[in-house]
One Martini backbone bead per residue (centre of mass of N, CA, C, O) as a GRO file, in nm:
protein
  452
    1MET     BB    1   2.804  -4.680 -26.041
    2ARG     BB    2   2.654  -4.598 -25.749
    3SER     BB    3   2.646  -4.397 -25.510
    4ASN     BB    4   2.592  -4.379 -25.174
    5LEU     BB    5   2.430  -4.122 -25.193
    6PHE     BB    6   2.223  -4.217 -25.392
    7ALA     BB    7   2.107  -4.447 -25.219
    8LYS     BB    8   2.038  -4.271 -24.972
    9LEU     BB    9   1.838  -4.079 -25.108
   10ARG     BB   10   1.644  -4.300 -25.190
   11GLY     BB   11   1.618  -4.547 -25.042
   12ALA     BB   12   1.404  -4.753 -24.866
   13SER     BB   13   1.102  -4.876 -25.023
   14THR     BB   14   0.793  -4.951 -25.065
   15ALA     BB   15   0.574  -5.029 -25.322
   16ARG     BB   16   0.357  -5.014 -25.097
   17GLU     BB   17   0.118  -4.773 -24.989
   18GLY     BB   18  -0.091  -4.611 -24.816
   19SER     BB   19  -0.329  -4.411 -24.961
   20GLY     BB   20  -0.411  -4.216 -24.726
   21ARG     BB   21  -0.079  -4.098 -24.709
   22ARG     BB   22  -0.044  -4.020 -25.014
   23THR     BB   23   0.141  -3.781 -25.124
   24VAL     BB   24   0.190  -3.500 -25.358
   25THR     BB   25   0.469  -3.419 -25.555
   26ALA     BB   26   0.638  -3.153 -25.773
   27LEU     BB   27   0.966  -3.192 -25.793
   28LEU     BB   28   1.093  -3.086 -26.068
   29THR     BB   29   1.389  -3.218 -26.236
   30GLY     BB   30   1.480  -3.198 -26.545
   31LEU     BB   31   1.216  -3.176 -26.745
   32THR     BB   32   0.994  -3.262 -27.019
   33LEU     BB   33   0.696  -3.188 -27.147
   34VAL     BB   34   0.450  -3.464 -27.187
   35GLY     BB   35   0.105  -3.480 -27.256
   36GLY     BB   36  -0.247  -3.615 -27.224
   37LEU     BB   37  -0.587  -3.520 -27.339
   38ALA     BB   38  -0.881  -3.424 -27.377
   39ALA     BB   39  -1.084  -3.202 -27.452
   40ALA     BB   40  -1.196  -2.926 -27.329
   41GLN     BB   41  -1.417  -2.784 -27.124
   42PRO     BB   42  -1.618  -2.575 -27.018
   43ALA     BB   43  -1.594  -2.357 -26.783
   44MET     BB   44  -1.643  -2.399 -26.441
   45ALA     BB   45  -1.754  -2.316 -26.149
   46GLN     BB   46  -1.572  -2.268 -25.861
   47PRO     BB   47  -1.526  -2.250 -25.561
   48ALA     BB   48  -1.381  -1.990 -25.413
   49ALA     BB   49  -1.185  -2.161 -25.232
   50ALA     BB   50  -1.049  -2.303 -25.494
   51GLN     BB   51  -0.915  -2.039 -25.557
   52SER     BB   52  -0.578  -1.949 -25.698
   53ALA     BB   53  -0.410  -1.730 -25.801
   54GLY     BB   54   1.948  -3.149 -27.212
   55ALA     BB   55   2.093  -3.372 -27.030
   56GLN     BB   56   2.360  -3.509 -26.886
   57PRO     BB   57   2.480  -3.795 -26.807
   58VAL     BB   58   2.479  -3.996 -26.506
   59THR     BB   59   2.590  -4.224 -26.243
   60GLY     BB   60   2.468  -4.020 -26.033
   61ARG     BB   61   2.428  -3.800 -25.805
   62PRO     BB   62   2.445  -3.510 -25.700
   63ALA     BB   63   2.557  -3.322 -25.493
   64ALA     BB   64   2.406  -3.225 -25.209
   65ALA     BB   65   2.441  -2.920 -25.243
   66ASP     BB   66   2.322  -2.901 -25.530
   67ALA     BB   67   2.049  -3.034 -25.473
   68ALA     BB   68   1.957  -2.824 -25.259
   69ALA     BB   69   1.972  -2.571 -25.443
   70THR     BB   70   1.899  -2.748 -25.729
   71PRO     BB   71   1.665  -2.929 -25.829
   72LYS     BB   72   1.696  -3.225 -26.040
   73LEU     BB   73   1.661  -3.396 -26.332
   74VAL     BB   74   1.844  -3.694 -26.382
   75LYS     BB   75   2.021  -3.852 -26.601
   76GLU     BB   76   2.087  -4.166 -26.676
   77ASP     BB   77   2.277  -4.405 -26.744
   78GLN     BB   78   2.251  -4.623 -27.003
   79ASP     BB   79   2.334  -4.878 -26.846
   80GLN     BB   80   2.103  -4.852 -26.644
   81THR     BB   81   1.861  -4.843 -26.836
   82ARG     BB   82   1.919  -5.139 -26.955
   83THR     BB   83   1.797  -5.276 -26.678
   84TYR     BB   84   1.512  -5.199 -26.792
   85HIS     BB   85   1.236  -5.426 -26.795
   86LEU     BB   86   0.992  -5.610 -26.996
   87ASN     BB   87   0.867  -5.909 -26.910
   88ILE     BB   88   0.773  -6.215 -27.106
   89ASP     BB   89   0.555  -6.488 -27.133
   90ARG     BB   90   0.441  -6.566 -27.431
   91ASN     BB   91   0.258  -6.805 -27.362
   92ARG     BB   92   0.120  -6.751 -27.076
   93ASP     BB   93   0.106  -6.403 -27.121
   94TYR     BB   94  -0.048  -6.430 -27.427
   95LEU     BB   95  -0.143  -6.676 -27.598
   96ASP     BB   96  -0.327  -6.810 -27.381
   97LEU     BB   97  -0.511  -6.566 -27.336
   98GLY     BB   98  -0.618  -6.538 -27.625
   99LYS     BB   99  -0.746  -6.819 -27.643
  100ALA     BB  100  -0.948  -6.784 -27.408
  101VAL     BB  101  -1.104  -6.547 -27.525
  102THR     BB  102  -1.191  -6.676 -27.794
  103ALA     BB  103  -1.341  -6.923 -27.679
  104LEU     BB  104  -1.558  -6.770 -27.516
  105GLU     BB  105  -1.678  -6.609 -27.755
  106ASN     BB  106  -1.739  -6.857 -27.950
  107SER     BB  107  -1.949  -6.990 -27.740
  108GLY     BB  108  -2.148  -6.741 -27.635
  109ALA     BB  109  -2.108  -6.657 -27.324
  110VAL     BB  110  -2.020  -6.377 -27.447
  111THR     BB  111  -2.055  -6.025 -27.490
  112THR     BB  112  -1.998  -5.730 -27.656
  113ALA     BB  113  -1.877  -5.397 -27.599
  114SER     BB  114  -1.851  -5.052 -27.578
  115PRO     BB  115  -1.713  -4.782 -27.437
  116LEU     BB  116  -1.948  -4.587 -27.506
  117SER     BB  117  -2.179  -4.760 -27.383
  118VAL     BB  118  -2.077  -4.739 -27.095
  119ALA     BB  119  -2.079  -4.429 -27.063
  120GLN     BB  120  -2.397  -4.408 -27.174
  121SER     BB  121  -2.555  -4.578 -26.953
  122ALA     BB  122  -2.583  -4.427 -26.676
  123GLN     BB  123  -2.511  -4.581 -26.416
  124HIS     BB  124  -2.366  -4.305 -26.370
  125THR     BB  125  -2.380  -3.967 -26.223
  126GLY     BB  126  -2.219  -3.692 -26.243
  127ARG     BB  127  -2.033  -3.378 -26.199
  128LYS     BB  128  -1.994  -3.075 -26.299
  129GLY     BB  129  -1.714  -2.966 -26.228
  130LEU     BB  130  -1.564  -2.841 -25.930
  131CYS     BB  131  -1.678  -2.956 -25.604
  132HIS     BB  132  -1.389  -2.888 -25.488
  133ASN     BB  133  -1.125  -2.801 -25.336
  134THR     BB  134  -0.786  -2.747 -25.509
  135GLU     BB  135  -0.582  -2.488 -25.552
  136LEU     BB  136  -0.604  -2.396 -25.827
  137ASP     BB  137  -0.504  -2.188 -26.066
  138GLY     BB  138  -0.714  -1.968 -26.230
  139THR     BB  139  -0.517  -1.891 -26.479
  140LEU     BB  140  -0.538  -2.210 -26.589
  141LYS     BB  141  -0.828  -2.291 -26.658
  142TRP     BB  142  -0.999  -2.474 -26.503
  143ASP     BB  143  -1.138  -2.812 -26.501
  144GLY     BB  144  -1.415  -3.063 -26.485
  145PHE     BB  145  -1.507  -3.341 -26.257
  146CYS     BB  146  -1.740  -3.553 -26.079
  147TRP     BB  147  -1.848  -3.786 -25.897
  148ASP     BB  148  -2.048  -3.949 -25.734
  149PRO     BB  149  -2.105  -3.959 -25.401
  150LYS     BB  150  -2.014  -4.256 -25.358
  151ASP     BB  151  -1.739  -4.243 -25.512
  152ASP     BB  152  -1.631  -3.997 -25.358
  153ALA     BB  153  -1.617  -4.137 -25.071
  154GLY     BB  154  -1.437  -4.412 -25.091
  155LYS     BB  155  -1.514  -4.691 -24.944
  156ASP     BB  156  -1.439  -4.923 -25.189
  157TRP     BB  157  -1.282  -4.704 -25.375
  158THR     BB  158  -0.962  -4.600 -25.538
  159PRO     BB  159  -0.818  -4.365 -25.718
  160GLN     BB  160  -0.533  -4.337 -25.970
  161GLY     BB  161  -0.580  -4.343 -26.279
  162LEU     BB  162  -0.540  -4.159 -26.608
  163THR     BB  163  -0.731  -4.137 -26.912
  164GLY     BB  164  -0.803  -4.126 -27.280
  165SER     BB  165  -0.889  -4.048 -27.602
  166HIS     BB  166  -0.626  -3.876 -27.633
  167ASP     BB  167  -0.456  -4.149 -27.624
  168ALA     BB  168  -0.584  -4.360 -27.820
  169ASN     BB  169  -0.575  -4.120 -28.038
  170ARG     BB  170  -0.509  -3.850 -28.256
  171THR     BB  171  -0.805  -3.724 -28.239
  172GLY     BB  172  -0.928  -3.768 -27.926
  173THR     BB  173  -1.158  -3.974 -28.016
  174ILE     BB  174  -1.473  -4.164 -27.989
  175ASP     BB  175  -1.694  -4.125 -28.213
  176GLY     BB  176  -1.673  -3.803 -28.124
  177HIS     BB  177  -1.585  -3.870 -27.824
  178HIS     BB  178  -1.508  -3.783 -27.490
  179LEU     BB  179  -1.306  -3.997 -27.303
  180TYR     BB  180  -1.267  -4.157 -26.974
  181VAL     BB  181  -1.011  -4.323 -26.765
  182ALA     BB  182  -1.020  -4.501 -26.457
  183SER     BB  183  -0.836  -4.626 -26.187
  184TRP     BB  184  -0.897  -4.885 -25.929
  185HIS     BB  185  -0.883  -4.972 -25.592
  186GLY     BB  186  -0.950  -5.140 -25.332
  187ALA     BB  187  -1.152  -5.095 -25.034
  188GLY     BB  188  -1.243  -5.216 -24.736
  189GLY     BB  189  -1.158  -5.529 -24.840
  190ASN     BB  190  -1.141  -5.487 -25.136
  191PRO     BB  191  -0.954  -5.681 -25.389
  192GLY     BB  192  -0.994  -5.528 -25.641
  193HIS     BB  193  -0.993  -5.408 -25.991
  194ARG     BB  194  -1.073  -5.109 -26.189
  195VAL     BB  195  -1.271  -4.936 -26.438
  196THR     BB  196  -1.364  -4.618 -26.579
  197ILE     BB  197  -1.616  -4.503 -26.813
  198ALA     BB  198  -1.631  -4.167 -26.944
  199GLU     BB  199  -1.856  -3.885 -27.009
  200SER     BB  200  -1.777  -3.534 -27.092
  201ASP     BB  201  -1.966  -3.244 -27.240
  202GLY     BB  202  -2.018  -2.992 -27.014
  203SER     BB  203  -2.319  -3.096 -26.888
  204THR     BB  204  -2.251  -3.408 -26.868
  205VAL     BB  205  -2.203  -3.712 -26.653
  206THR     BB  206  -2.111  -4.041 -26.758
  207TYR     BB  207  -2.092  -4.389 -26.619
  208GLY     BB  208  -1.889  -4.698 -26.592
  209HIS     BB  209  -1.806  -5.009 -26.448
  210VAL     BB  210  -1.500  -5.226 -26.471
  211LEU     BB  211  -1.386  -5.538 -26.443
  212LEU     BB  212  -1.086  -5.699 -26.388
  213VAL     BB  213  -0.970  -5.986 -26.577
  214ARG     BB  214  -0.886  -6.343 -26.611
  215PRO     BB  215  -0.841  -6.579 -26.825
  216THR     BB  216  -0.882  -6.957 -26.787
  217GLY     BB  217  -1.064  -7.134 -26.887
  218GLY     BB  218  -1.296  -7.341 -26.884
  219ALA     BB  219  -1.582  -7.314 -26.698
  220GLN     BB  220  -1.531  -7.029 -26.572
  221GLY     BB  221  -1.333  -6.845 -26.788
  222PHE     BB  222  -1.302  -6.632 -26.532
  223ALA     BB  223  -1.110  -6.411 -26.313
  224PRO     BB  224  -0.993  -6.236 -26.074
  225VAL     BB  225  -0.773  -5.945 -26.011
  226ASP     BB  226  -0.618  -5.952 -25.725
  227GLY     BB  227  -0.408  -5.749 -25.533
  228ARG     BB  228  -0.422  -5.465 -25.671
  229HIS     BB  229  -0.349  -5.102 -25.744
  230ALA     BB  230  -0.380  -4.942 -26.007
  231ASP     BB  231  -0.157  -4.705 -26.052
  232GLY     BB  232  -0.202  -4.710 -26.377
  233VAL     BB  233  -0.323  -4.561 -26.702
  234VAL     BB  234  -0.343  -4.654 -27.063
  235TRP     BB  235  -0.478  -4.549 -27.375
  236TYR     BB  236  -0.378  -4.758 -27.663
  237GLY     BB  237  -0.573  -4.787 -27.880
  238SER     BB  238  -0.705  -5.100 -27.788
  239LYS     BB  239  -0.539  -5.060 -27.530
  240LEU     BB  240  -0.498  -5.134 -27.173
  241LEU     BB  241  -0.268  -5.001 -26.945
  242VAL     BB  242  -0.166  -5.155 -26.630
  243ALA     BB  243  -0.034  -5.069 -26.322
  244ASN     BB  244   0.164  -5.290 -26.066
  245GLY     BB  245   0.456  -5.203 -26.003
  246ASN     BB  246   0.595  -5.499 -26.143
  247GLU     BB  247   0.344  -5.458 -26.348
  248LEU     BB  248   0.199  -5.506 -26.684
  249GLU     BB  249  -0.117  -5.476 -26.794
  250VAL     BB  250  -0.323  -5.612 -27.066
  251TYR     BB  251  -0.598  -5.476 -27.238
  252ASP     BB  252  -0.904  -5.515 -27.450
  253MET     BB  253  -1.157  -5.316 -27.587
  254ARG     BB  254  -1.268  -5.545 -27.792
  255HIS     BB  255  -1.321  -5.724 -27.500
  256LEU     BB  256  -1.595  -5.612 -27.386
  257TRP     BB  257  -1.802  -5.741 -27.132
  258LYS     BB  258  -2.127  -5.848 -27.090
  259MET     BB  259  -2.328  -5.912 -26.832
  260ASP     BB  260  -2.593  -6.128 -26.699
  261ALA     BB  261  -2.501  -6.085 -26.392
  262ARG     BB  262  -2.550  -5.965 -26.044
  263GLU     BB  263  -2.282  -6.097 -25.875
  264GLU     BB  264  -2.022  -6.196 -25.672
  265ARG     BB  265  -1.925  -6.364 -25.868
  266VAL     BB  266  -1.659  -6.492 -26.096
  267GLY     BB  267  -1.794  -6.590 -26.395
  268MET     BB  268  -1.919  -6.898 -26.484
  269ALA     BB  269  -2.280  -6.991 -26.439
  270ASP     BB  270  -2.536  -7.130 -26.581
  271GLY     BB  271  -2.464  -6.945 -26.846
  272LYS     BB  272  -2.355  -6.703 -26.658
  273ALA     BB  273  -2.220  -6.383 -26.628
  274SER     BB  274  -1.991  -6.257 -26.368
  275ALA     BB  275  -1.855  -5.935 -26.184
  276ARG     BB  276  -1.895  -5.835 -25.898
  277TRP     BB  277  -2.154  -5.631 -25.964
  278HIS     BB  278  -2.083  -5.598 -26.260
  279ASP     BB  279  -2.168  -5.522 -26.604
  280TRP     BB  280  -1.852  -5.544 -26.660
  281ALA     BB  281  -1.568  -5.693 -26.843
  282LEU     BB  282  -1.199  -5.710 -26.862
  283PRO     BB  283  -0.960  -5.884 -27.036
  284MET     BB  284  -0.665  -6.020 -27.029
  285VAL     BB  285  -0.379  -6.034 -27.286
  286ALA     BB  286  -0.133  -5.935 -27.098
  287ARG     BB  287   0.201  -5.977 -26.922
  288TYR     BB  288   0.429  -5.786 -26.737
  289THR     BB  289   0.766  -5.763 -26.593
  290THR     BB  290   1.041  -5.610 -26.405
  291GLY     BB  291   1.078  -5.901 -26.306
  292PRO     BB  292   0.991  -6.169 -26.194
  293ARG     BB  293   0.713  -6.338 -26.278
  294ASP     BB  294   0.650  -6.458 -25.963
  295GLY     BB  295   0.630  -6.204 -25.836
  296ALA     BB  296   0.497  -6.006 -25.631
  297PRO     BB  297   0.299  -5.761 -25.615
  298GLY     BB  298   0.537  -5.503 -25.573
  299ALA     BB  299   0.822  -5.639 -25.645
  300CYS     BB  300   1.012  -5.365 -25.580
  301GLU     BB  301   1.250  -5.064 -25.608
  302PRO     BB  302   1.206  -4.775 -25.488
  303GLY     BB  303   1.491  -4.589 -25.594
  304GLY     BB  304   1.668  -4.821 -25.602
  305PRO     BB  305   1.864  -4.998 -25.844
  306GLY     BB  306   1.661  -5.201 -25.911
  307THR     BB  307   1.363  -5.288 -25.955
  308ILE     BB  308   1.133  -5.134 -26.126
  309CYS     BB  309   0.864  -4.912 -26.086
  310LEU     BB  310   0.499  -4.885 -26.153
  311SER     BB  311   0.327  -4.604 -26.018
  312SER     BB  312   0.296  -4.470 -26.307
  313LEU     BB  313   0.107  -4.343 -26.603
  314SER     BB  314   0.181  -4.234 -26.945
  315LEU     BB  315   0.146  -4.048 -27.254
  316ASP     BB  316   0.377  -3.980 -27.534
  317ARG     BB  317   0.311  -3.886 -27.851
  318ALA     BB  318   0.573  -3.747 -27.953
  319SER     BB  319   0.748  -4.035 -27.876
  320ASN     BB  320   0.593  -4.298 -27.834
  321THR     BB  321   0.563  -4.322 -27.503
  322LEU     BB  322   0.592  -4.467 -27.204
  323VAL     BB  323   0.538  -4.324 -26.875
  324SER     BB  324   0.716  -4.378 -26.578
  325GLY     BB  325   0.675  -4.384 -26.216
  326GLU     BB  326   0.796  -4.329 -25.879
  327PHE     BB  327   0.718  -4.404 -25.548
  328THR     BB  328   0.852  -4.213 -25.267
  329LYS     BB  329   0.853  -4.202 -24.931
  330HIS     BB  330   0.943  -3.886 -24.811
  331HIS     BB  331   1.108  -3.877 -25.091
  332GLY     BB  332   1.318  -3.883 -25.329
  333GLY     BB  333   1.429  -4.089 -25.628
  334GLY     BB  334   1.249  -4.138 -25.845
  335ARG     BB  335   1.180  -4.303 -26.139
  336VAL     BB  336   1.200  -4.220 -26.490
  337ALA     BB  337   1.045  -4.377 -26.781
  338ARG     BB  338   1.091  -4.486 -27.115
  339TRP     BB  339   0.860  -4.671 -27.342
  340PRO     BB  340   0.839  -4.808 -27.625
  341LEU     BB  341   0.598  -4.819 -27.889
  342ASP     BB  342   0.360  -5.019 -28.083
  343GLU     BB  343   0.120  -4.945 -28.311
  344ALA     BB  344   0.044  -5.231 -28.420
  345THR     BB  345  -0.007  -5.357 -28.109
  346ALA     BB  346  -0.032  -5.159 -27.860
  347MET     BB  347   0.262  -5.215 -27.739
  348PRO     BB  348   0.544  -5.289 -27.639
  349LYS     BB  349   0.845  -5.285 -27.780
  350SER     BB  350   1.017  -5.524 -27.921
  351THR     BB  351   1.351  -5.686 -27.893
  352THR     BB  352   1.243  -5.889 -28.095
  353ALA     BB  353   1.102  -6.063 -28.364
  354ASP     BB  354   0.862  -6.042 -28.210
  355ASN     BB  355   0.577  -5.854 -28.178
  356VAL     BB  356   0.573  -5.999 -27.891
  357GLY     BB  357   0.786  -5.889 -27.623
  358PRO     BB  358   1.037  -5.778 -27.485
  359ALA     BB  359   1.134  -5.478 -27.309
  360GLN     BB  360   1.286  -5.138 -27.314
  361ALA     BB  361   1.427  -4.878 -27.198
  362SER     BB  362   1.544  -4.558 -27.334
  363VAL     BB  363   1.502  -4.368 -27.073
  364SER     BB  364   1.629  -4.210 -26.763
  365TYR     BB  365   1.544  -4.081 -26.431
  366VAL     BB  366   1.600  -3.866 -26.147
  367SER     BB  367   1.389  -3.759 -25.887
  368PRO     BB  368   1.319  -3.505 -25.630
  369VAL     BB  369   1.040  -3.591 -25.581
  370SER     BB  370   0.816  -3.618 -25.334
  371ASP     BB  371   0.575  -3.836 -25.356
  372MET     BB  372   0.546  -3.945 -25.646
  373GLN     BB  373   0.233  -3.995 -25.848
  374GLY     BB  374   0.296  -3.822 -26.120
  375VAL     BB  375   0.363  -3.841 -26.488
  376ALA     BB  376   0.417  -3.605 -26.759
  377SER     BB  377   0.442  -3.544 -27.124
  378ASP     BB  378   0.489  -3.310 -27.415
  379GLY     BB  379   0.809  -3.387 -27.519
  380SER     BB  380   0.986  -3.167 -27.319
  381THR     BB  381   0.807  -3.170 -27.062
  382PHE     BB  382   0.772  -3.227 -26.719
  383TYR     BB  383   0.512  -3.351 -26.507
  384MET     BB  384   0.454  -3.333 -26.146
  385ALA     BB  385   0.325  -3.514 -25.863
  386GLY     BB  386   0.341  -3.385 -25.517
  387LEU     BB  387   0.509  -3.263 -25.278
  388CYS     BB  388   0.552  -2.978 -25.139
  389PRO     BB  389   0.778  -2.760 -25.085
  390GLY     BB  390   0.830  -2.788 -24.728
  391ASP     BB  391   0.650  -3.005 -24.654
  392ASP     BB  392   0.506  -3.226 -24.432
  393PRO     BB  393   0.492  -3.571 -24.475
  394GLU     BB  394   0.320  -3.633 -24.194
  395LYS     BB  395   0.095  -3.470 -24.299
  396ASP     BB  396  -0.233  -3.454 -24.343
  397ALA     BB  397  -0.413  -3.339 -24.607
  398GLN     BB  398  -0.244  -3.225 -24.848
  399TYR     BB  399  -0.165  -3.033 -25.089
  400SER     BB  400  -0.052  -3.045 -25.387
  401CYS     BB  401   0.203  -3.038 -25.647
  402LEU     BB  402   0.271  -2.886 -25.963
  403GLN     BB  403   0.550  -2.963 -26.163
  404TYR     BB  404   0.838  -2.846 -26.363
  405ALA     BB  405   1.068  -2.966 -26.630
  406GLU     BB  406   1.371  -3.000 -26.773
  407PRO     BB  407   1.629  -3.164 -26.847
  408GLY     BB  408   1.845  -3.013 -26.608
  409GLY     BB  409   1.642  -2.830 -26.489
  410GLU     BB  410   1.455  -2.634 -26.308
  411VAL     BB  411   1.233  -2.659 -26.056
  412ARG     BB  412   0.882  -2.582 -26.085
  413THR     BB  413   0.589  -2.426 -25.987
  414LEU     BB  414   0.264  -2.416 -26.111
  415THR     BB  415   0.071  -2.557 -25.881
  416LYS     BB  416  -0.160  -2.633 -25.695
  417GLY     BB  417  -0.351  -2.921 -25.570
  418PRO     BB  418  -0.509  -3.176 -25.498
  419ILE     BB  419  -0.548  -3.398 -25.272
  420TYR     BB  420  -0.368  -3.649 -25.362
  421THR     BB  421  -0.241  -3.653 -25.628
  422GLN     BB  422  -0.199  -3.845 -25.905
  423ASN     BB  423  -0.232  -3.893 -26.203
  424LEU     BB  424  -0.118  -3.790 -26.525
  425SER     BB  425  -0.234  -3.613 -26.835
  426TRP     BB  426  -0.183  -3.549 -27.187
  427ASP     BB  427  -0.328  -3.315 -27.417
  428PRO     BB  428  -0.224  -3.245 -27.742
  429ASN     BB  429  -0.472  -3.089 -27.861
  430ALA     BB  430  -0.550  -2.896 -27.604
  431ARG     BB  431  -0.317  -2.849 -27.407
  432ARG     BB  432  -0.374  -3.038 -27.143
  433LEU     BB  433  -0.378  -3.109 -26.796
  434TRP     BB  434  -0.441  -3.408 -26.630
  435GLY     BB  435  -0.627  -3.527 -26.330
  436LEU     BB  436  -0.629  -3.698 -26.004
  437ASN     BB  437  -0.772  -3.800 -25.689
  438GLU     BB  438  -0.794  -3.974 -25.339
  439ARG     BB  439  -0.982  -3.809 -25.155
  440PRO     BB  440  -1.218  -3.867 -24.948
  441GLY     BB  441  -1.479  -3.643 -25.043
  442LYS     BB  442  -1.243  -3.494 -25.268
  443THR     BB  443  -1.295  -3.587 -25.561
  444VAL     BB  444  -1.131  -3.529 -25.882
  445VAL     BB  445  -1.142  -3.415 -26.226
  446PHE     BB  446  -0.876  -3.245 -26.396
  447SER     BB  447  -0.791  -2.935 -26.577
  448ILE     BB  448  -0.512  -2.755 -26.743
  449LYS     BB  449  -0.328  -2.509 -26.821
  450THR     BB  450   0.038  -2.446 -26.869
  451SER     BB  451  -0.045  -2.149 -26.952
  452ARG     BB  452  -0.132  -1.795 -26.907
   0.00000   0.00000   0.00000
């Protein structure tokens, strides 16, 4: 049983918060870093203003005095961890989706494309280097790129998750190229969610946008997946795993569809495929939920102790686990969980005899980081993005902090980071930590070394 203090510290928080005021803190307590992304690009000059110089399990939180003195990431009791599940209706949310995808492709209604072709389409051209002030410590050899001015402005779409070819396979590349994938939720009344596939080679940045859809069968063929937040994304093998509060959506990069028409409608009509002004669509092939199947998107309990939320995602190649984190508004108490993955299916490891079935968390922690928006691990250390220690959570447009710790160890600040930093990702080959932020007009994709 969790203590009343534990519950009080976590508090009740909604699973969805307005992204405009979601600040990012990195009060890491007792975690071990493991994260990853693709190889680093040659360092680009950033504006001068942008430069700035194994825990024992517990059944509840530490005493308030201890927590205040030294915030720590506390390992949860294994009995509590066992209550965290990824549930799946194998027929409706796996087999039926696969059949619908196969039928549509066999009919010749859609043709497939490759992730590399989307990135190299140059549908959009980004900007090399960090084009906005980030407050990242210059000794960490920061690098990165920016979106084009329209996507940077964030009028219609807001970036959330980040992954890349460094996650997709152990070589860290796709056909010899370093690719990056960002997830976005709609803004300004736009109901959809999408991903962006980008290539940045150190001199040029090109990318294309892909609408996420659900195959329906029948004449329409596929429909939009609206009302989702696209909280986090991980590219693992052929699969793209997308978090949405209480659900984990699975998409397959082998079924990336090229559209015939650029129209507002989504689906097939008069023999032509359209995906709401997008040139490509990616169909869902499986769907898990952390609670009831028919629960509304975001129907979870950030800070617990009930249905766990998937507010961010990253991949830890060292342990072959999916790492999820919870966003808790204006306080700590978000849970961090590891979910074992199956390399054969590139999906969560089934707890049944079926190759695809329900999954269970293997270990979980409670984090003291307030407004935690991203968590990544390098196998031993956890890195977290959130509100800087001592900052006023009600103040708008604050720079985030990236912090780190090993389980049970003291939380330390690595560096400040971009305003409203979101998901983090660890590149095990280059040993660099990647991330992105969601501040309109000041969005960047960045990477840093984690040692000076």
